[in-house]
């Protein structure tokens, strides 16, 4: 964590809590967020709960993210949701290129780049996800893979003056209980920041780089303490208000120190 950037903790609910239980969870997070003034807190419910959760969090400092968006602004794209629609539903953020989208729904670097650009153009802040598979890590290709993924959307970030975020999520750590060690995470985060700096002077200091992959109450503090880890993208643990609250509390105490 670096004192020049506010920590950002994002809860990705995936395909859970799309109705009243989501509104209840959002209300719990909003209550908890009153005690963490130094942390930016975001929850990413399914599409069906976005507007209701945004309404519930109105007046708190919890913001809403969607989990995906269409790269298209409007038109005959049955089943798709545009950036403008997400803004209208009360979102400020959108997760883009999550590894589940890349692996299960065929999202390529080029599609992810189009989605990042579409979000920024509409005024939505992307949380662009990158990360290597276990095979890529074991083959010594972590840096090359993450660099290729980041460079795909770097131009869109550099052209915009909005504060996007990048989430480094090693695929082998997502939902597996395995997590990159703090030093391993820091190494990749520092590399990402260096690519941002090469691309545009202002981008590196202002872009928050989140770590994701089995972040839990017992490992959050050590990860967040690393210099280039500006927050966390939390999946499973964000579904439990006590666990998510404890991760947010770790960020608050580091920011206060
Ligand atoms: C995620 O879905 O982005 C994620 C990091 O999940 P988990 O925390 O469950 O590994």
Short mmCIF file of N, CA and C in Angstrom, two decimals, residues 99 103 131-142 145 168-174 176 178-180 184:
data_model
loop_
_atom_site.label_atom_id
_atom_site.label_comp_id
_atom_site.label_asym_id
_atom_site.label_seq_id
_atom_site.Cartn_x
_atom_site.Cartn_y
_atom_site.Cartn_z
N UNK A 99 -10.89 -13.61 -15.33
CA UNK A 99 -10.39 -14.85 -15.95
C UNK A 99 -11.53 -15.81 -16.29
N UNK A 103 -11.74 -17.42 -19.80
CA UNK A 103 -11.63 -18.86 -19.97
C UNK A 103 -12.94 -19.52 -20.41
N UNK A 131 -3.87 -11.97 -15.50
CA UNK A 131 -3.29 -13.01 -14.66
C UNK A 131 -2.95 -14.24 -15.45
N UNK A 132 -1.94 -14.96 -14.97
CA UNK A 132 -1.45 -16.13 -15.69
C UNK A 132 -2.07 -17.41 -15.14
N UNK A 133 -2.12 -18.45 -15.98
CA UNK A 133 -2.57 -19.77 -15.52
C UNK A 133 -1.40 -20.48 -14.82
N UNK A 134 -1.71 -21.60 -14.19
CA UNK A 134 -0.65 -22.36 -13.51
C UNK A 134 0.39 -22.84 -14.52
N UNK A 135 -0.11 -23.30 -15.67
CA UNK A 135 0.80 -23.80 -16.70
C UNK A 135 1.75 -22.68 -17.16
N UNK A 136 1.19 -21.49 -17.32
CA UNK A 136 2.02 -20.36 -17.75
C UNK A 136 3.04 -19.99 -16.68
N UNK A 137 2.60 -20.02 -15.40
CA UNK A 137 3.55 -19.71 -14.32
C UNK A 137 4.66 -20.75 -14.27
N UNK A 138 4.25 -22.03 -14.35
CA UNK A 138 5.27 -23.09 -14.24
C UNK A 138 6.20 -23.09 -15.43
N UNK A 139 5.72 -22.55 -16.55
CA UNK A 139 6.57 -22.46 -17.74
C UNK A 139 7.40 -21.18 -17.76
N UNK A 140 7.37 -20.43 -16.66
CA UNK A 140 8.19 -19.21 -16.56
C UNK A 140 7.66 -18.07 -17.42
N UNK A 141 6.37 -18.11 -17.75
CA UNK A 141 5.84 -17.10 -18.68
C UNK A 141 4.95 -16.04 -18.00
N UNK A 142 4.98 -15.98 -16.67
CA UNK A 142 4.09 -15.05 -15.96
C UNK A 142 4.23 -13.62 -16.48
N UNK A 145 2.98 -13.11 -20.14
CA UNK A 145 1.52 -13.20 -20.29
C UNK A 145 0.86 -11.94 -19.73
N UNK A 168 -4.59 -7.75 -10.63
CA UNK A 168 -3.74 -8.90 -10.95
C UNK A 168 -4.31 -10.10 -10.21
N UNK A 169 -4.80 -11.06 -10.99
CA UNK A 169 -5.43 -12.24 -10.40
C UNK A 169 -4.83 -13.49 -11.04
N UNK A 170 -3.81 -14.07 -10.40
CA UNK A 170 -3.29 -15.31 -10.97
C UNK A 170 -4.42 -16.34 -11.04
N UNK A 171 -4.63 -16.93 -12.21
CA UNK A 171 -5.80 -17.79 -12.41
C UNK A 171 -5.78 -18.97 -11.45
N UNK A 172 -4.58 -19.47 -11.15
CA UNK A 172 -4.44 -20.63 -10.27
C UNK A 172 -4.80 -20.30 -8.81
N UNK A 173 -4.96 -19.03 -8.51
CA UNK A 173 -5.28 -18.64 -7.12
C UNK A 173 -6.76 -18.31 -6.93
N UNK A 174 -7.53 -18.29 -8.04
CA UNK A 174 -8.93 -17.85 -7.93
C UNK A 174 -9.81 -19.01 -7.49
N UNK A 176 -9.38 -21.18 -5.30
CA UNK A 176 -8.69 -22.44 -5.03
C UNK A 176 -8.16 -22.53 -3.60
N UNK A 178 -5.48 -21.23 -2.87
CA UNK A 178 -4.04 -20.93 -3.01
C UNK A 178 -3.90 -19.45 -3.27
N UNK A 179 -2.88 -18.85 -2.75
CA UNK A 179 -2.72 -17.43 -3.02
C UNK A 179 -1.25 -17.15 -3.33
N UNK A 180 -1.01 -16.14 -4.17
CA UNK A 180 0.38 -15.74 -4.40
C UNK A 180 0.90 -15.19 -3.08
N UNK A 184 5.54 -12.40 -4.20
CA UNK A 184 5.22 -12.78 -5.60
C UNK A 184 4.23 -11.78 -6.20
#
